[in-house]
Tab-separated table of C-alpha atoms in Angstrom:
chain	number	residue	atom	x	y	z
A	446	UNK	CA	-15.168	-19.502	-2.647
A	447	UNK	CA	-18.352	-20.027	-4.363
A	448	UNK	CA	-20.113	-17.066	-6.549
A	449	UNK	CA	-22.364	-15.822	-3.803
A	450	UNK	CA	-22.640	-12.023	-3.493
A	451	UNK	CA	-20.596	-10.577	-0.867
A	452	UNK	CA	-22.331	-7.624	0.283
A	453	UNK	CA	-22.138	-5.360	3.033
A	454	UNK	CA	-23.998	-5.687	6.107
A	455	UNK	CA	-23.303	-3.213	8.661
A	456	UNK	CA	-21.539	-0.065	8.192
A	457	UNK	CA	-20.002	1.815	10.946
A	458	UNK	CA	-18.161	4.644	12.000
A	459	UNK	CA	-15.877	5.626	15.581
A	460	UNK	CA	-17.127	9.042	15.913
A	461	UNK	CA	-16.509	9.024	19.859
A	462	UNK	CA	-13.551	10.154	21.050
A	463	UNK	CA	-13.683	7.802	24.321
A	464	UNK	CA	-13.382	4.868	22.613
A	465	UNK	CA	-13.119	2.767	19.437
A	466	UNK	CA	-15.994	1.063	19.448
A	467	UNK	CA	-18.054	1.597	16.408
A	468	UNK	CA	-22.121	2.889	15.659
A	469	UNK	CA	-24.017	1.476	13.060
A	470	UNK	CA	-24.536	4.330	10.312
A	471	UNK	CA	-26.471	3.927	6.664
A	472	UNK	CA	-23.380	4.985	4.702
A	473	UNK	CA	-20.083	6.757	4.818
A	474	UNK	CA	-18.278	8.945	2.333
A	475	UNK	CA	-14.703	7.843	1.819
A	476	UNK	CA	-12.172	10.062	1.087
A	477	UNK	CA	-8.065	9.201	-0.010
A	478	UNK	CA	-7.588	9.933	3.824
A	479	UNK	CA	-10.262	7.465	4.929
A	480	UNK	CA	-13.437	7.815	6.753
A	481	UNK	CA	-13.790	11.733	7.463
A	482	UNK	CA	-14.679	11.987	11.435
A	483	UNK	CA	-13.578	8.381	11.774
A	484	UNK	CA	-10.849	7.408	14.568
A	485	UNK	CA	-8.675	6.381	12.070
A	486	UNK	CA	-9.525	8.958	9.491
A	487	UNK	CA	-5.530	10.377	8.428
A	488	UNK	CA	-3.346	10.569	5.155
A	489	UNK	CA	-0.704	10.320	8.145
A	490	UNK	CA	-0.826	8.506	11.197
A	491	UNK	CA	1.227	8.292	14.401
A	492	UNK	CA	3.756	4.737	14.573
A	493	UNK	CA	2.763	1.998	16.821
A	494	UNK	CA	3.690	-1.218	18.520
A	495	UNK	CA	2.662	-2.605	14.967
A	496	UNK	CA	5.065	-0.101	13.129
A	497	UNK	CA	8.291	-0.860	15.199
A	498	UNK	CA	10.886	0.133	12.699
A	499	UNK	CA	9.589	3.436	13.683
A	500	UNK	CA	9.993	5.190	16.734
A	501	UNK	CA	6.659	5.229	18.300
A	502	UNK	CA	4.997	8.411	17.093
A	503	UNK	CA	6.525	8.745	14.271
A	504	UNK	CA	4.051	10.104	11.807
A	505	UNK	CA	3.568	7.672	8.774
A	506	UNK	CA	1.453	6.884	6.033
A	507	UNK	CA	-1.996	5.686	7.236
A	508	UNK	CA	-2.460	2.431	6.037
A	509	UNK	CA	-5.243	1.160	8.512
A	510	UNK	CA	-7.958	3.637	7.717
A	511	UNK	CA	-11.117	1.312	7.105
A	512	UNK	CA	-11.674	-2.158	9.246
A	513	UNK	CA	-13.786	-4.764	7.687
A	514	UNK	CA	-14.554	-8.414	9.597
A	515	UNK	CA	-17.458	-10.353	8.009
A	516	UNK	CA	-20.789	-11.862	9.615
A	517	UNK	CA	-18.938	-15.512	9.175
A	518	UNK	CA	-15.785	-14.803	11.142
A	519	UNK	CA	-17.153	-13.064	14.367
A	520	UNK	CA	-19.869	-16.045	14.047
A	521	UNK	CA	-17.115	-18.180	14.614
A	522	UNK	CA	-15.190	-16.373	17.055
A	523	UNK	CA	-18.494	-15.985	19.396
A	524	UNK	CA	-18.342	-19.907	18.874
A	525	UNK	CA	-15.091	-19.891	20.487
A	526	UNK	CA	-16.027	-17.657	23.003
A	527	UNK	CA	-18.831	-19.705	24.115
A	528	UNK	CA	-20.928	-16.305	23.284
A	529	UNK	CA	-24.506	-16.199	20.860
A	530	UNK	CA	-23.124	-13.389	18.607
A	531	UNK	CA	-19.820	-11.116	18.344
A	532	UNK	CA	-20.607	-7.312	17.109
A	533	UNK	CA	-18.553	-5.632	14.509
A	534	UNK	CA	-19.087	-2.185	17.250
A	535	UNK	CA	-17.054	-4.299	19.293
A	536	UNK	CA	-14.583	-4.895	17.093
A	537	UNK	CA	-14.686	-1.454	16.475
A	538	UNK	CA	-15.149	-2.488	12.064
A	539	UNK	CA	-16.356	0.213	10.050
A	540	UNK	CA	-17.920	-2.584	7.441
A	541	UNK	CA	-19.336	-6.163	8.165
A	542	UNK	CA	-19.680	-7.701	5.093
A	543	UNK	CA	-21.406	-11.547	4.400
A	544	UNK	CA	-20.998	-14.214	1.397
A	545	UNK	CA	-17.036	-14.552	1.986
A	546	UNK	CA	-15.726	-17.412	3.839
A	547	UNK	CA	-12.272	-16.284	4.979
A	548	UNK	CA	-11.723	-12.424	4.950
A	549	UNK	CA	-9.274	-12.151	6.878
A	550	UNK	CA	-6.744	-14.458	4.557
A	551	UNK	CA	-7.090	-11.965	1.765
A	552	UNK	CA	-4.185	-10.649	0.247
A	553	UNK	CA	-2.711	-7.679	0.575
A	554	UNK	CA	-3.165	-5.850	-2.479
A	555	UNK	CA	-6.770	-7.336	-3.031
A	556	UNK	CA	-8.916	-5.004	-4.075
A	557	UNK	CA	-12.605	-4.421	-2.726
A	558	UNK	CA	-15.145	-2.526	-5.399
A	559	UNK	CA	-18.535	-1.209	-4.396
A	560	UNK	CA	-20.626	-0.085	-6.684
A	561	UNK	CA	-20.375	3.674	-7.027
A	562	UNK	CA	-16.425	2.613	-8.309
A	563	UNK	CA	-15.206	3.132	-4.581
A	564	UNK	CA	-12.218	1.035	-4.272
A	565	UNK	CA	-10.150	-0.224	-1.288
A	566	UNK	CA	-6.762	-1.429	-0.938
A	567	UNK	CA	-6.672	-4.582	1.495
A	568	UNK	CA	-3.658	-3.955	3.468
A	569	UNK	CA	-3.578	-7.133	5.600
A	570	UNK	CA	-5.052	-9.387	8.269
A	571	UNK	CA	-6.301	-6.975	11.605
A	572	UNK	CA	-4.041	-9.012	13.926
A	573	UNK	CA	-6.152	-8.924	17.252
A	574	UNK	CA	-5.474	-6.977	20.241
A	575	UNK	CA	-7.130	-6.883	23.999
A	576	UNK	CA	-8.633	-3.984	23.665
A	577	UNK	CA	-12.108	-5.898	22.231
A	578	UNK	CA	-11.726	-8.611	24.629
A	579	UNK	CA	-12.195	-5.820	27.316
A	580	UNK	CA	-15.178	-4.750	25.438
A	581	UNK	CA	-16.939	-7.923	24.945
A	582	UNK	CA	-16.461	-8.951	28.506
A	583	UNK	CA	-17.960	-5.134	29.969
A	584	UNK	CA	-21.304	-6.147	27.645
A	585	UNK	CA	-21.455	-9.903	29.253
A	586	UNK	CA	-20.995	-11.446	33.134
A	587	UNK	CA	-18.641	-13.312	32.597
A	588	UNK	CA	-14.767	-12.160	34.762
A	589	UNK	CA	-12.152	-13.087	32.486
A	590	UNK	CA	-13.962	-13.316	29.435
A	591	UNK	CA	-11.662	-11.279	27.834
A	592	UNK	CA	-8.762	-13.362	27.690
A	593	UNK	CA	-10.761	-15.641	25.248
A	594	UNK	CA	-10.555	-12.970	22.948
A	595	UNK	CA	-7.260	-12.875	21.021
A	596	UNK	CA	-6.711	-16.521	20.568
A	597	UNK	CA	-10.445	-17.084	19.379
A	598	UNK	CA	-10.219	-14.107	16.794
A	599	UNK	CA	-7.258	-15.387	15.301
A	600	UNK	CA	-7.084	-15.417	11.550
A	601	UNK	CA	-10.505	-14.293	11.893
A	602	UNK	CA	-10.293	-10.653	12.922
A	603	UNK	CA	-10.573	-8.926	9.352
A	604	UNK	CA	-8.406	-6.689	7.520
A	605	UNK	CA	-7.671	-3.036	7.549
A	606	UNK	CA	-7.460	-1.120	4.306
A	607	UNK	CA	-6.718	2.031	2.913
A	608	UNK	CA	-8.648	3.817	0.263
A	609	UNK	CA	-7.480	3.695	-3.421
A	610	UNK	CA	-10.503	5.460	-4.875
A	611	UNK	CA	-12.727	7.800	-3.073
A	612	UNK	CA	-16.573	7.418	-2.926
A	613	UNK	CA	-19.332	6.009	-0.478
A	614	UNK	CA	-20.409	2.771	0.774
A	615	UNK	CA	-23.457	2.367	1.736
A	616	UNK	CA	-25.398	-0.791	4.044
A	617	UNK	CA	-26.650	-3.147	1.243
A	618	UNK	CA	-23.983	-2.783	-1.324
A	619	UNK	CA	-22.217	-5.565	-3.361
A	620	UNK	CA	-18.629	-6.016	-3.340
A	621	UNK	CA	-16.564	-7.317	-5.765
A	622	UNK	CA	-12.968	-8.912	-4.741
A	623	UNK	CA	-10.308	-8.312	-7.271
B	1446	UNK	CA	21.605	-12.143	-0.403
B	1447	UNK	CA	24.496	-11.449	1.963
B	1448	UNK	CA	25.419	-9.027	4.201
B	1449	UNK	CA	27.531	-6.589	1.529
B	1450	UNK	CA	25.870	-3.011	1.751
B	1451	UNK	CA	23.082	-2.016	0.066
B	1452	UNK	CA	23.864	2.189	-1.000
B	1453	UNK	CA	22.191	4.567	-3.164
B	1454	UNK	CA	24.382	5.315	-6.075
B	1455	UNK	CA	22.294	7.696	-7.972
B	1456	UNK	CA	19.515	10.027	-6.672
B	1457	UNK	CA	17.392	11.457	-10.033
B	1458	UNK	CA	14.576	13.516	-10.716
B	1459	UNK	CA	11.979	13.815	-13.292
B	1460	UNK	CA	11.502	17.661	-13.363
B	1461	UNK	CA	11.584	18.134	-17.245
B	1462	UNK	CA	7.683	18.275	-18.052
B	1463	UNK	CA	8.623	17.223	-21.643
B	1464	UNK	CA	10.131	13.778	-20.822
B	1465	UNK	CA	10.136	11.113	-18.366
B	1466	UNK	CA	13.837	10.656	-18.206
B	1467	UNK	CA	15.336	11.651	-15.155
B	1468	UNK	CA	18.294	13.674	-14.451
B	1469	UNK	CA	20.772	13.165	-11.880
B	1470	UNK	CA	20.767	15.177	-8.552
B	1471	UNK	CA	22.806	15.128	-5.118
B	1472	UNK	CA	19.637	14.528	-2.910
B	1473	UNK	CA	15.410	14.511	-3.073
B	1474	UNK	CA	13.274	15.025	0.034
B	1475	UNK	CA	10.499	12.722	0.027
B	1476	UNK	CA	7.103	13.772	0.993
B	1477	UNK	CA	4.122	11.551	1.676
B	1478	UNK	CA	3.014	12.220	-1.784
B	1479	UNK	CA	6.377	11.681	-3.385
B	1480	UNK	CA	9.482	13.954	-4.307
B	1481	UNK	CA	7.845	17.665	-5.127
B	1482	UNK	CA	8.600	18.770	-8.242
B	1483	UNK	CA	9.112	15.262	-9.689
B	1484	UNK	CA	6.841	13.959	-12.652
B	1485	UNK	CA	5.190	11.146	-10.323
B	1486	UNK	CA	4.635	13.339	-7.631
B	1487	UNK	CA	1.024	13.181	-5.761
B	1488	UNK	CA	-1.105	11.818	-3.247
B	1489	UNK	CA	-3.954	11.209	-6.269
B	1490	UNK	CA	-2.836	10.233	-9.670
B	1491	UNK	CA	-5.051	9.534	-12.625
B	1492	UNK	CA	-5.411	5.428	-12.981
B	1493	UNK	CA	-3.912	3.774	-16.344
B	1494	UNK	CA	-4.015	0.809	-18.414
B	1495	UNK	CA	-2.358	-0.600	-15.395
B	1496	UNK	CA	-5.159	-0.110	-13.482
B	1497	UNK	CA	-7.958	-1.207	-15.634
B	1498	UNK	CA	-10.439	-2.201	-12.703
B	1499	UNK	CA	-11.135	2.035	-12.891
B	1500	UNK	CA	-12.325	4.152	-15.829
B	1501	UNK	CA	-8.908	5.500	-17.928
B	1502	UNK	CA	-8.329	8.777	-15.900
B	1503	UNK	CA	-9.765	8.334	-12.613
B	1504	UNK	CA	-8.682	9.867	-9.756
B	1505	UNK	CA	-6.483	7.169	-7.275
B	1506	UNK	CA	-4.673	6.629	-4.356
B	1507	UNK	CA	-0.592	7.151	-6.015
B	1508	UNK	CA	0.969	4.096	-5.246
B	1509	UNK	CA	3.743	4.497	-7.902
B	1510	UNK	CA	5.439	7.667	-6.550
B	1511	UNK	CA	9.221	6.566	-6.921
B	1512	UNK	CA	10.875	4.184	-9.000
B	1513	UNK	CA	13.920	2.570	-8.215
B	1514	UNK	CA	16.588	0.293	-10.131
B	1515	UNK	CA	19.552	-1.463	-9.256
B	1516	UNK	CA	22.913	-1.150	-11.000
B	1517	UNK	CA	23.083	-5.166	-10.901
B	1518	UNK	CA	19.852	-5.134	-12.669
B	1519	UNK	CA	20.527	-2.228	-15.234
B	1520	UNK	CA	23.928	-4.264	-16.323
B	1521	UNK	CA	22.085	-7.415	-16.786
B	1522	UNK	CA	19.691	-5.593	-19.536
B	1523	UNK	CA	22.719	-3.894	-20.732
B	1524	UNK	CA	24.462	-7.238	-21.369
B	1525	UNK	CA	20.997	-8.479	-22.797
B	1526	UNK	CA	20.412	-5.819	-25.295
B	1527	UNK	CA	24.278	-5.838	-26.395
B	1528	UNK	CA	24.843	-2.480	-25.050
B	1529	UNK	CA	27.515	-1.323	-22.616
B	1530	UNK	CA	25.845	0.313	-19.963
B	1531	UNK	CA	21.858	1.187	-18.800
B	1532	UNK	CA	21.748	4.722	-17.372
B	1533	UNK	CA	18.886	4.921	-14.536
B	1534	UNK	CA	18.064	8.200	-16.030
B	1535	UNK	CA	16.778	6.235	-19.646
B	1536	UNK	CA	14.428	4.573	-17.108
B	1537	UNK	CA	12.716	7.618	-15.336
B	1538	UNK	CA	14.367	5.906	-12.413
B	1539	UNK	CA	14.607	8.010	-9.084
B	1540	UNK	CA	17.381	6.129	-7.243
B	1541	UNK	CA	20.009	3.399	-8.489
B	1542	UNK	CA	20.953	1.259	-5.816
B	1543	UNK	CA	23.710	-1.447	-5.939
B	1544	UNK	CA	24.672	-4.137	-3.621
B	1545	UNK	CA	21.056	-6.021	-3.981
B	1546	UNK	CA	21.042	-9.051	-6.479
B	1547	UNK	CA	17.260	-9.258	-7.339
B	1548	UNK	CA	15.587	-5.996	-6.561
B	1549	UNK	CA	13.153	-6.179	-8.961
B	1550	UNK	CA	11.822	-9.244	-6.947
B	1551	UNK	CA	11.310	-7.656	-3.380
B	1552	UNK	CA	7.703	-8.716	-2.121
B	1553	UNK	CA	5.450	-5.481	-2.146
B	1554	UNK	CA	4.945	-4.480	1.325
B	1555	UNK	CA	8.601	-4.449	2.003
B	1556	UNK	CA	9.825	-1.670	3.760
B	1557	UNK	CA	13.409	0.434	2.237
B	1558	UNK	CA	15.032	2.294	5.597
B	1559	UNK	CA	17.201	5.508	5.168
B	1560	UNK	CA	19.402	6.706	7.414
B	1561	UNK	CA	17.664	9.760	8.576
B	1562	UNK	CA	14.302	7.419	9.554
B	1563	UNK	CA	12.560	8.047	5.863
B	1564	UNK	CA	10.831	4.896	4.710
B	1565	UNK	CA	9.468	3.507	1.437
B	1566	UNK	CA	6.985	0.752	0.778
B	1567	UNK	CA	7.411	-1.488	-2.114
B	1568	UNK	CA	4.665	-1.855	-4.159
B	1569	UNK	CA	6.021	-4.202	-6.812
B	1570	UNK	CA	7.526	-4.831	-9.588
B	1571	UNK	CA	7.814	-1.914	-12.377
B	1572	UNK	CA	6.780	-3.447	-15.337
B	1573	UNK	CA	8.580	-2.928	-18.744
B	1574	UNK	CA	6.473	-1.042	-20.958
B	1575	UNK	CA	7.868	0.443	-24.449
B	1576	UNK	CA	9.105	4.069	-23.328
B	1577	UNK	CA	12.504	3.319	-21.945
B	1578	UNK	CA	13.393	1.315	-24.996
B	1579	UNK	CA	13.032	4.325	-27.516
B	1580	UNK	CA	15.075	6.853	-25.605
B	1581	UNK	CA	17.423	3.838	-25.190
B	1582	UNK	CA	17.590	3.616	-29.128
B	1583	UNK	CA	17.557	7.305	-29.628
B	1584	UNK	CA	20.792	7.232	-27.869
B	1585	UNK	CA	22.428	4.749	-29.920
B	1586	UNK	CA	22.559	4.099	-33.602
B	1587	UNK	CA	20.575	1.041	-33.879
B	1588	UNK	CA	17.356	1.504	-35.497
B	1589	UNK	CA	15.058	-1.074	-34.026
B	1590	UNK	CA	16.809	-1.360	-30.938
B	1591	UNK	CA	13.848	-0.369	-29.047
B	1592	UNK	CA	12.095	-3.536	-29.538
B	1593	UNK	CA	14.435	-5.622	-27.520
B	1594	UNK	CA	14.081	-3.638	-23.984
B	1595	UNK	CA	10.689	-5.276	-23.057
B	1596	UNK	CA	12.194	-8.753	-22.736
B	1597	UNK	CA	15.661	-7.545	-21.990
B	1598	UNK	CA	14.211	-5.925	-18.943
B	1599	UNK	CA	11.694	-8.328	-17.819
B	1600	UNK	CA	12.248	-9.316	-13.915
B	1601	UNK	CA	15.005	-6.222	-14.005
B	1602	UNK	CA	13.346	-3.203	-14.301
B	1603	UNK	CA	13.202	-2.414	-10.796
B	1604	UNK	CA	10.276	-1.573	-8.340
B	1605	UNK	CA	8.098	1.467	-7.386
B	1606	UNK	CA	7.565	2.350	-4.168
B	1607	UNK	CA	5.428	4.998	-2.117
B	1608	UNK	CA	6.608	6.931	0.757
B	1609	UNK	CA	5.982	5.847	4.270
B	1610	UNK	CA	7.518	8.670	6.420
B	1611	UNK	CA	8.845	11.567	4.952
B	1612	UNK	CA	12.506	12.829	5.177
B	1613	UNK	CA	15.363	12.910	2.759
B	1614	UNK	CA	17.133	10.576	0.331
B	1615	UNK	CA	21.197	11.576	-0.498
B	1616	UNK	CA	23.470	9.639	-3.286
B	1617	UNK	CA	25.370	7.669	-1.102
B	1618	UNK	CA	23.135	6.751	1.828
B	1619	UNK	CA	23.038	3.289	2.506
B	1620	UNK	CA	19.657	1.380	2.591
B	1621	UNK	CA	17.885	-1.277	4.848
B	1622	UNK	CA	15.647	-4.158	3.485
B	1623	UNK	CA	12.923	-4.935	5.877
């Protein structure tokens, strides 16, 4: 990684309840729960597939609150998808961020700074699902499309996080990676 | 490792506001913000000299809710410091577990299953700090004995952990590694 600034492009927020995709906002508040009015806003959450040594439902701490994937990665997987650009709405991200080459191989425990002292906790790679595949294909003509979608986004998906201290993040904003 | 039982051997609470040393009980119920009434307990907890990427004091996500030791682990310091036994309480611990050779060296992120379904998240390795070591020596009649627990209890101190899904924790439950 060289020094260039990471900084945050988009930021986002899944305020309808019909889906997951994501709307371009100027900034969010974060609180210890998350994004308030978010989809995945929660100290607790309900167990998934993800979770399974936990019945499904099972409420649990939530530690997928925020999504980040960066301008580089969904470059690369609309490269893969034959497609001119990928949308972090799509991906249903709450932040896009640019000026780091591989996101989503962060560790977990890395911590991401902004510059009002909000910190997040990186809590792992986003592993992909269909669910954006379906998306991207309803925006384009292409049947089938959406099978592209979880092999090309591979290692590339992002992370989730959970918040360590609460704050706002606003479009424009450095980060620093700790 | 093999496949010899991992149990809880002491359950312990630090509910003495003048100390951090923990006394020994039959059984905590966890919450997602800890055990209530124990010294650790919250969903928020003011950062330290641990966590020096925030101002001394700031409010953050509590990551370091319950501490646990091993009795493996608390013999080997014993036998390092020339002592005949390390009580979990001298540690602030919350459980003693035996049947686990290296505790102190489970990856954070690993999950610690309870029979009822409650579930703990490593977060790491506890590291020695000077505390322990003088209630250690003001139990014995060694002046200067103090100054031997850092190194004595480096890589055996144990872990702390935060609580994944509530429930409750009895001496004599046995544990899963995951």
């Amino acid at each position: 990684m060289n020094d260039s600034k990471i900084v945050v492009d988009c930021v986002l927020l899944a305020d309808d309840p019909t889906t997951f995709v994501t709307r371009e906002v100027f900034s969010v508040q974060v609180e210890i729960g998350g994004i308030p009015n978010d989809r995945h806003y929660g100290i607790l959450r309900p167990a998934d597939s993800r979770q399974n040594i936990y019945p499904r439902g099972t409420m649990i701490a939530n530690r997928r609150q925020i999504s980040i994937v960066s301008r580089e990665e969904c470059a690369r997987i609309a490269g893969l998808m034959g497609l001119p650009v990928i949308k972090p709405e799509w991906l249903g991200a709450n932040l896009m961020v640019s000026g780091l080459e591989s996101l989503t191989e962060l560790a977990a425990g890395t911590r991401l700074l902004f510059p009002d002292g909000t910190g997040l906790i990186c809590e792992g790679e986003n592993l992909p699902c269909v669910g954006p595949g379906k998306v991207i294909e309803s925006m384009h003509d292409q049947p089938g499309l959406h099978r592209k979608f979880v092999a090309a986004a591979k290692k590339s998906r992002g992370i989730v996080c959970s918040v360590e201290r609460e704050g706002r993040i606003n479009k424009g904003d450095t980060v620093r990676v700790i």
